mmCIF file of C-alpha atoms in Angstrom:
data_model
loop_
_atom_site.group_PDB
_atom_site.id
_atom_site.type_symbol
_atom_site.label_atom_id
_atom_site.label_comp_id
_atom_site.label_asym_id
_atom_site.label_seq_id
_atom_site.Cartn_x
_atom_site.Cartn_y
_atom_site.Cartn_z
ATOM 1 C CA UNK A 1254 -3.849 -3.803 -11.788
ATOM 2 C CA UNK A 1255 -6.349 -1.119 -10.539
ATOM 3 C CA UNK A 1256 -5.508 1.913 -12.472
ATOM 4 C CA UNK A 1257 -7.233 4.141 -10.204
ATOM 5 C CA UNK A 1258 -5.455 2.859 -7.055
ATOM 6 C CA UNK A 1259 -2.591 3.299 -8.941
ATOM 7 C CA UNK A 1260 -3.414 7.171 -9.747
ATOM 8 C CA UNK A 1261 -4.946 7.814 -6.446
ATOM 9 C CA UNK A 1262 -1.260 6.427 -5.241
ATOM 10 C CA UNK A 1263 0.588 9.100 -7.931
ATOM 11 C CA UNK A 1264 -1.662 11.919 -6.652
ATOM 12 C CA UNK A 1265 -1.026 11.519 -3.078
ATOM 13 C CA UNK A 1266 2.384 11.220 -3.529
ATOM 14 C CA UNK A 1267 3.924 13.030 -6.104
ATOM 15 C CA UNK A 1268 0.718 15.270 -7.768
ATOM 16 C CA UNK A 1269 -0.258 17.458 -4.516
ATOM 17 C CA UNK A 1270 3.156 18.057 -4.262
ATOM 18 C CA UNK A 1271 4.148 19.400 -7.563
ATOM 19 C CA UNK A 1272 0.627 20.991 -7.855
ATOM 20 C CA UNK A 1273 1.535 23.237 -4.483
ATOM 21 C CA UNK A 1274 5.131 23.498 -4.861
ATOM 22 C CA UNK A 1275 5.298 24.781 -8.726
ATOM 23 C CA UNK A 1276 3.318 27.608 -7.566
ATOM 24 C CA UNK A 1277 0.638 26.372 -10.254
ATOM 25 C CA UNK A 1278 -2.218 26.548 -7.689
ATOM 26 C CA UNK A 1279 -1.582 29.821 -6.245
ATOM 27 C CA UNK A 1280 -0.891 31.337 -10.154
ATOM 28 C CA UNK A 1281 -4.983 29.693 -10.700
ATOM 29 C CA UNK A 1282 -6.017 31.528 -7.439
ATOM 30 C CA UNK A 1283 -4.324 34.943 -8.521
ATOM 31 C CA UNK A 1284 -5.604 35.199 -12.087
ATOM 32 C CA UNK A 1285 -9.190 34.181 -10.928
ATOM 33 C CA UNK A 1286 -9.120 37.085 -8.638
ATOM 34 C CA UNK A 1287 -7.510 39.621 -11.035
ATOM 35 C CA UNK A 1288 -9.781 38.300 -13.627
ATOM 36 C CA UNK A 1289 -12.329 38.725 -11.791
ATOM 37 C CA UNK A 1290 -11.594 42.490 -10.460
ATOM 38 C CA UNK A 1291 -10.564 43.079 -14.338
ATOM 39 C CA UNK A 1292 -14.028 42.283 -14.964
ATOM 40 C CA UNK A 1293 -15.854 44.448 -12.597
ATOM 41 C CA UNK A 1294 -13.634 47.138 -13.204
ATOM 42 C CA UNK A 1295 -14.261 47.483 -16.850
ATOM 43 C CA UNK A 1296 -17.924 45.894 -16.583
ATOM 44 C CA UNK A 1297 -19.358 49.888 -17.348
ATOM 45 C CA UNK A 1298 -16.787 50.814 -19.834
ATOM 46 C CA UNK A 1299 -15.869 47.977 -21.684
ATOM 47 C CA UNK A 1300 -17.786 46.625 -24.669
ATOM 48 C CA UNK A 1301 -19.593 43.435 -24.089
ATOM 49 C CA UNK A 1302 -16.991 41.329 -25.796
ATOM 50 C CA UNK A 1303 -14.418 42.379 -23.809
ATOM 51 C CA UNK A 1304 -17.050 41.669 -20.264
ATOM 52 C CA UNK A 1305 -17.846 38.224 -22.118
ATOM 53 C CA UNK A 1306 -13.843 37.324 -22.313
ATOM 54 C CA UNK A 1307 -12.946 38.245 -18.711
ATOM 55 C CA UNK A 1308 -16.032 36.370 -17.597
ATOM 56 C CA UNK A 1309 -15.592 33.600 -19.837
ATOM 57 C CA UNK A 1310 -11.645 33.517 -18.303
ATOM 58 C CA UNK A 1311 -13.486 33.574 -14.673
ATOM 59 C CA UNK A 1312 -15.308 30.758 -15.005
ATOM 60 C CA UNK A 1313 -12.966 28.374 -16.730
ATOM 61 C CA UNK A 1314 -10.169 28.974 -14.337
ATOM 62 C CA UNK A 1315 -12.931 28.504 -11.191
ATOM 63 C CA UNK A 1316 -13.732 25.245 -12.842
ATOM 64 C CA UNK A 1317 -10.606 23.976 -13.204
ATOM 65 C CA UNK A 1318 -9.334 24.686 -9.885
ATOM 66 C CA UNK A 1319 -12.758 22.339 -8.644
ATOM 67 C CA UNK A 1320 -11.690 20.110 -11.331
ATOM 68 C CA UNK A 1321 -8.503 19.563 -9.589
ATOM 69 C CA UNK A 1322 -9.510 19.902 -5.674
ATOM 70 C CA UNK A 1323 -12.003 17.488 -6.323
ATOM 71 C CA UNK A 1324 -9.750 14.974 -8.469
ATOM 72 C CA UNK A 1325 -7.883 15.379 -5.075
ATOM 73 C CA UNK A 1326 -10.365 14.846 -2.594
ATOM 74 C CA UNK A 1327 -11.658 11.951 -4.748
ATOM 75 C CA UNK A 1328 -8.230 10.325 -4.869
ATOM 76 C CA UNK A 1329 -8.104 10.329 -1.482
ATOM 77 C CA UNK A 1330 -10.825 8.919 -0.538
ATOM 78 C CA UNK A 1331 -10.332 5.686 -2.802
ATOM 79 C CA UNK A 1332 -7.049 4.664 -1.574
ATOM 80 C CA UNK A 1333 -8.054 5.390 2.640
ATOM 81 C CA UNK A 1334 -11.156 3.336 1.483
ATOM 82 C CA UNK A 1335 -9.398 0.887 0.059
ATOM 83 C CA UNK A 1336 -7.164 0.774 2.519
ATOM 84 C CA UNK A 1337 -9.700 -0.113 4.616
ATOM 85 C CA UNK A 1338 -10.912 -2.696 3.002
ATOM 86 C CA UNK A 1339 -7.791 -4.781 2.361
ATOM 87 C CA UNK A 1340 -7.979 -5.321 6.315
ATOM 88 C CA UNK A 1341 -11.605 -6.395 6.555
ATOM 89 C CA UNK A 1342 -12.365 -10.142 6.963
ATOM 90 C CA UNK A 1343 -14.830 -11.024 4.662
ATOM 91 C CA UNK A 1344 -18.342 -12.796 4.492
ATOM 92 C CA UNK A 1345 -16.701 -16.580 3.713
ATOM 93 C CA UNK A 1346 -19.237 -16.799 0.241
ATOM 94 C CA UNK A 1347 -16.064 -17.067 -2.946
ATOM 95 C CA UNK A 1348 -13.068 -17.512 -2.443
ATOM 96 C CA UNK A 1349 -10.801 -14.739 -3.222
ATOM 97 C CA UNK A 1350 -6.980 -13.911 -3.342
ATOM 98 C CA UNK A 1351 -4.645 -12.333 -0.672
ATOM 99 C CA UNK A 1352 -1.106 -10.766 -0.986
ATOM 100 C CA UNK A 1353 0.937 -11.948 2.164
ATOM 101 C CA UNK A 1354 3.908 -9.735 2.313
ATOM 102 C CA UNK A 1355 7.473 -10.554 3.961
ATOM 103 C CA UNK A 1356 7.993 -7.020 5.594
ATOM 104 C CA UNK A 1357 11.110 -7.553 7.933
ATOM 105 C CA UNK A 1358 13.510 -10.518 8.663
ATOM 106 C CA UNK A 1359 15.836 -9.756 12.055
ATOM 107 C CA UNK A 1360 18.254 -11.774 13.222
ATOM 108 C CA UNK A 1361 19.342 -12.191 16.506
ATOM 109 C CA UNK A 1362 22.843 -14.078 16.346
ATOM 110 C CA UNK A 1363 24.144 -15.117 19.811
ATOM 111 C CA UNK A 1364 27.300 -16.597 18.427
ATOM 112 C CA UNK A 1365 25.823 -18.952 15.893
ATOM 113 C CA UNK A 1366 27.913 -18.882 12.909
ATOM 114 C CA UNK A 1367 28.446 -15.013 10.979
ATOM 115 C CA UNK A 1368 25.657 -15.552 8.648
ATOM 116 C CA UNK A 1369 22.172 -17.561 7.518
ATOM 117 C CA UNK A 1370 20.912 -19.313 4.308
ATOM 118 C CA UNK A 1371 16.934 -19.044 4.632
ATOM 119 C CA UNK A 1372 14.564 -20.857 2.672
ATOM 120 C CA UNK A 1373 10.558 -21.064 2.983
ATOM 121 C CA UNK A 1374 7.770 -23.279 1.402
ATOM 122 C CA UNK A 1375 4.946 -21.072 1.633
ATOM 123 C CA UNK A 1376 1.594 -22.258 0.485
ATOM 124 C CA UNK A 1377 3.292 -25.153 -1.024
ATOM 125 C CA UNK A 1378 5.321 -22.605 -3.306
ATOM 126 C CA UNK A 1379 9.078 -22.158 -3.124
ATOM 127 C CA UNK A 1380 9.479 -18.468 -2.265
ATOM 128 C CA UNK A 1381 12.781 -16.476 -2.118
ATOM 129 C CA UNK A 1382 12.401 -14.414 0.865
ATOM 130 C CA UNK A 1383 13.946 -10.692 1.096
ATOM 131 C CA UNK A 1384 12.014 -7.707 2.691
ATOM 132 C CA UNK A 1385 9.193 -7.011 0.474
ATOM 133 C CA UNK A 1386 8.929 -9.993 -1.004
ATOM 134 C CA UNK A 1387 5.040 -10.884 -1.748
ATOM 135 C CA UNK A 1388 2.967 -13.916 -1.989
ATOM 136 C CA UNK A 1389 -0.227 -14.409 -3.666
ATOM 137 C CA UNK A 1390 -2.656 -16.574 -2.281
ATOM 138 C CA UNK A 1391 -5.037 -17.574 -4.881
ATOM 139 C CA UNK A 1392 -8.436 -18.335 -4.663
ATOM 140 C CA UNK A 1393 -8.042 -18.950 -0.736
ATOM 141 C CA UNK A 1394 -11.149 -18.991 1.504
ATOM 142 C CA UNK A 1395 -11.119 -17.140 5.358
ATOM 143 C CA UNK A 1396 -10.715 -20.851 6.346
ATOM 144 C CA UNK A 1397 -8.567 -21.837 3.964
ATOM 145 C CA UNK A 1398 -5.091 -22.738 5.960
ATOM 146 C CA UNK A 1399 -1.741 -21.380 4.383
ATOM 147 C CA UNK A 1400 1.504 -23.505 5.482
ATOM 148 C CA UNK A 1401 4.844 -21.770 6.180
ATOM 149 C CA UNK A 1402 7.895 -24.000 6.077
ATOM 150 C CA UNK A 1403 10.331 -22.418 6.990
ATOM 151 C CA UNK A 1404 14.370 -22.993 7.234
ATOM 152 C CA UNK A 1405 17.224 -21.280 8.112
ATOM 153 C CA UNK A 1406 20.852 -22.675 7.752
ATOM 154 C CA UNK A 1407 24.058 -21.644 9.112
ATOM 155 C CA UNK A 1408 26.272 -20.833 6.562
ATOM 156 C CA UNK A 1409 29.284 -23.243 7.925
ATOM 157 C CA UNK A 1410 31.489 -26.389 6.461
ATOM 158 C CA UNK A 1411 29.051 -28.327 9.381
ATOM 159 C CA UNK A 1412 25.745 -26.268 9.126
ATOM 160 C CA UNK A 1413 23.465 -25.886 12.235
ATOM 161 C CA UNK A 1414 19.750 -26.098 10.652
ATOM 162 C CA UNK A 1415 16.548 -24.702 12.503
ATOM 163 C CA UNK A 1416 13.473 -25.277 10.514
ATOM 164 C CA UNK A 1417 9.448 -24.553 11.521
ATOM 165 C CA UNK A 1418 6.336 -25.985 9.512
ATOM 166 C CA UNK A 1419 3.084 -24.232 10.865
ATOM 167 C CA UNK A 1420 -0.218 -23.604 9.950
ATOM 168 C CA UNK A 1421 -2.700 -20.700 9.819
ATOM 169 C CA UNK A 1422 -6.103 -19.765 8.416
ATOM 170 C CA UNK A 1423 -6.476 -16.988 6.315
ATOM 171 C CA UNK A 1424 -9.246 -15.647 9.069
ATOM 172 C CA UNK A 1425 -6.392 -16.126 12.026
ATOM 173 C CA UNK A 1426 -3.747 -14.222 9.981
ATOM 174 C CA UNK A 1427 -6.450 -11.484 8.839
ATOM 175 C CA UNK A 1428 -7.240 -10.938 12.766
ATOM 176 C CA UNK A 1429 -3.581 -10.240 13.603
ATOM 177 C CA UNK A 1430 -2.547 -7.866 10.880
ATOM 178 C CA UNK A 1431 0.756 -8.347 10.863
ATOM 179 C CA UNK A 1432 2.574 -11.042 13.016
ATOM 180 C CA UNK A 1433 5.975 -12.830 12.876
ATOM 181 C CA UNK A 1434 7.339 -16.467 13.252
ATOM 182 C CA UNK A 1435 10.509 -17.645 14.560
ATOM 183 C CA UNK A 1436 13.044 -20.239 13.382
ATOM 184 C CA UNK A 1437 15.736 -20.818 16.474
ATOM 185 C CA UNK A 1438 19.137 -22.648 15.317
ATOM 186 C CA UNK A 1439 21.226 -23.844 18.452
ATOM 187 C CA UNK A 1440 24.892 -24.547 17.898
ATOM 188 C CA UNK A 1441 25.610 -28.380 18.664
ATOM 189 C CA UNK A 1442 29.791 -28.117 18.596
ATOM 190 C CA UNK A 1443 32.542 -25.862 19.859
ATOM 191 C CA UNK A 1444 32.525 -23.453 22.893
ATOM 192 C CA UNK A 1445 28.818 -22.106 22.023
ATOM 193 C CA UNK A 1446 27.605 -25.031 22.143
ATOM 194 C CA UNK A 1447 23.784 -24.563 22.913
ATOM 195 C CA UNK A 1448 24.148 -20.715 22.339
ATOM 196 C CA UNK A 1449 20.612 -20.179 19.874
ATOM 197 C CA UNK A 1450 20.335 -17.630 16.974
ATOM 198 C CA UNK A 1451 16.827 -16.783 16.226
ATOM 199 C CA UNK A 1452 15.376 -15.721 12.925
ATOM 200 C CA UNK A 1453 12.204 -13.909 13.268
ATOM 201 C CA UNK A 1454 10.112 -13.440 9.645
ATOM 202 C CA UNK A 1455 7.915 -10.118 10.177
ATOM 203 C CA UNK A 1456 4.662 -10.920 7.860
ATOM 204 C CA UNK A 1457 1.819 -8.574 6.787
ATOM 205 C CA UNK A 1458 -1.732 -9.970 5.013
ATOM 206 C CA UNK A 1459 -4.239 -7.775 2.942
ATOM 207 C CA UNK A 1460 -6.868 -9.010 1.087
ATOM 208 C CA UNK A 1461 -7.236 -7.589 -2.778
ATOM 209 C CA UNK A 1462 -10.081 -5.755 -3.597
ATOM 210 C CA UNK A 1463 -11.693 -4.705 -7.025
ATOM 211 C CA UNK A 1464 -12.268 -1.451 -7.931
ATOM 212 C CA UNK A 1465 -16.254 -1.992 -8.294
ATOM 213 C CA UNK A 1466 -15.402 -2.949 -4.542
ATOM 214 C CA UNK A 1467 -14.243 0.391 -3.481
ATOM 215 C CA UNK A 1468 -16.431 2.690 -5.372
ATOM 216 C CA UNK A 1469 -19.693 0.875 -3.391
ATOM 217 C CA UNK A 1470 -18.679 1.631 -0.385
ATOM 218 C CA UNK A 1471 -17.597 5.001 -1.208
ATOM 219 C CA UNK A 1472 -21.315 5.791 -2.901
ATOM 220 C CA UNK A 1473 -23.053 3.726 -0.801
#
């Protein structure tokens, strides 16, 4: 797991939020400033102890606040650049892994049946599909090509069956983004006959990146 994706995730999400909302930034701002006009004021009259404490306040509080901002900015950065990266086809030298991601499955039912049993071979792995369902591809090269077999069943005493078995390259799927594939089932009996449901699997493909990965590109 990347730990700093992970925190860079937590900061965007929840951290900025909490860190503007609980009024904890703008407290930072305000004692800085009165701090800092606490020290001028008294800078003549005060004894140096007392200077040395209001300055010493100053400057931790101004540090923190760049502590944070920074932490923020930083965080940022590594998950856009990563981001990036996870969409960038890469120079074909090891092979490396990809997460293929089931984002969306819509049917469109033109009186086949009231409902659909799917099932899918994907990369020669039985995978239960559902949206958000995920699919390493190990050690898979941009030319490597990833099979989808894919089935959907009508849910019926006399099923109608409409199946696909395709093949892509990792290169092909990594130029698209995101695409879908279709399964059609046709009803063969009854007063529908040769009415078609079709099944259309919305996929999405990043590549996974190490950490050492991001941070060169960010310094570099």
């Amino acid at each position: 797991m990347d730990w700093f994706l992970l925190g860079a995730s937590m900061v965007r999400s929840r951290s900025i939020l909490w860190f503007y909302d609980s009024g904890i930034y703008y407290s930072y701002v305000y004692t800085c400033i009165l701090s800092f006009i606490e020290f001028k004021k008294n800078n003549s009259t005060n004894s140096q102890y007392t200077r040395k404490k209001y300055l010493t306040t100053f400057i931790s509080i101004t540090v923190l606040i760049f502590i944070i901002v920074s932490s923020v900015i930083l965080s940022n950065k590594y998950k856009n650049t990563y981001d990036k990266l996870t969409r960038v086809v890469p120079v074909e030298t090891i092979p490396r892994n990809y997460i293929l991601t089931l984002e969306n499955i819509h049917i469109e039912n033109n009186s086949v049946g009231q409902d659909f049993e799917l099932e899918a071979v994907i990369d020669h792995k039985e995978t239960t599909l559902f949206n958000g369902s995920q699919i390493i591809l190990d050690g898979a090269y941009t030319t490597s090509f990833i099979r989808f077999q894919l089935q959907a069943i009508e849910k019926d005493s006399i099923p109608e069956v409409g199946l696909i078995d395709e093949e892509f390259t990792i290169q092909k799927m990594m130029m698209d983004g995101q695409f879908y594939l279709q399964v059609f089932v046709e009803e063969n009996r009854g007063c529908y006959t040769g009415n078609v449901a079709t099944v259309k699997f919305y996929f999405d493909i990043k590549r996974e990146v190490e950490s050492s990965e991001v941070w060169s590109h960010i310094f570099n």
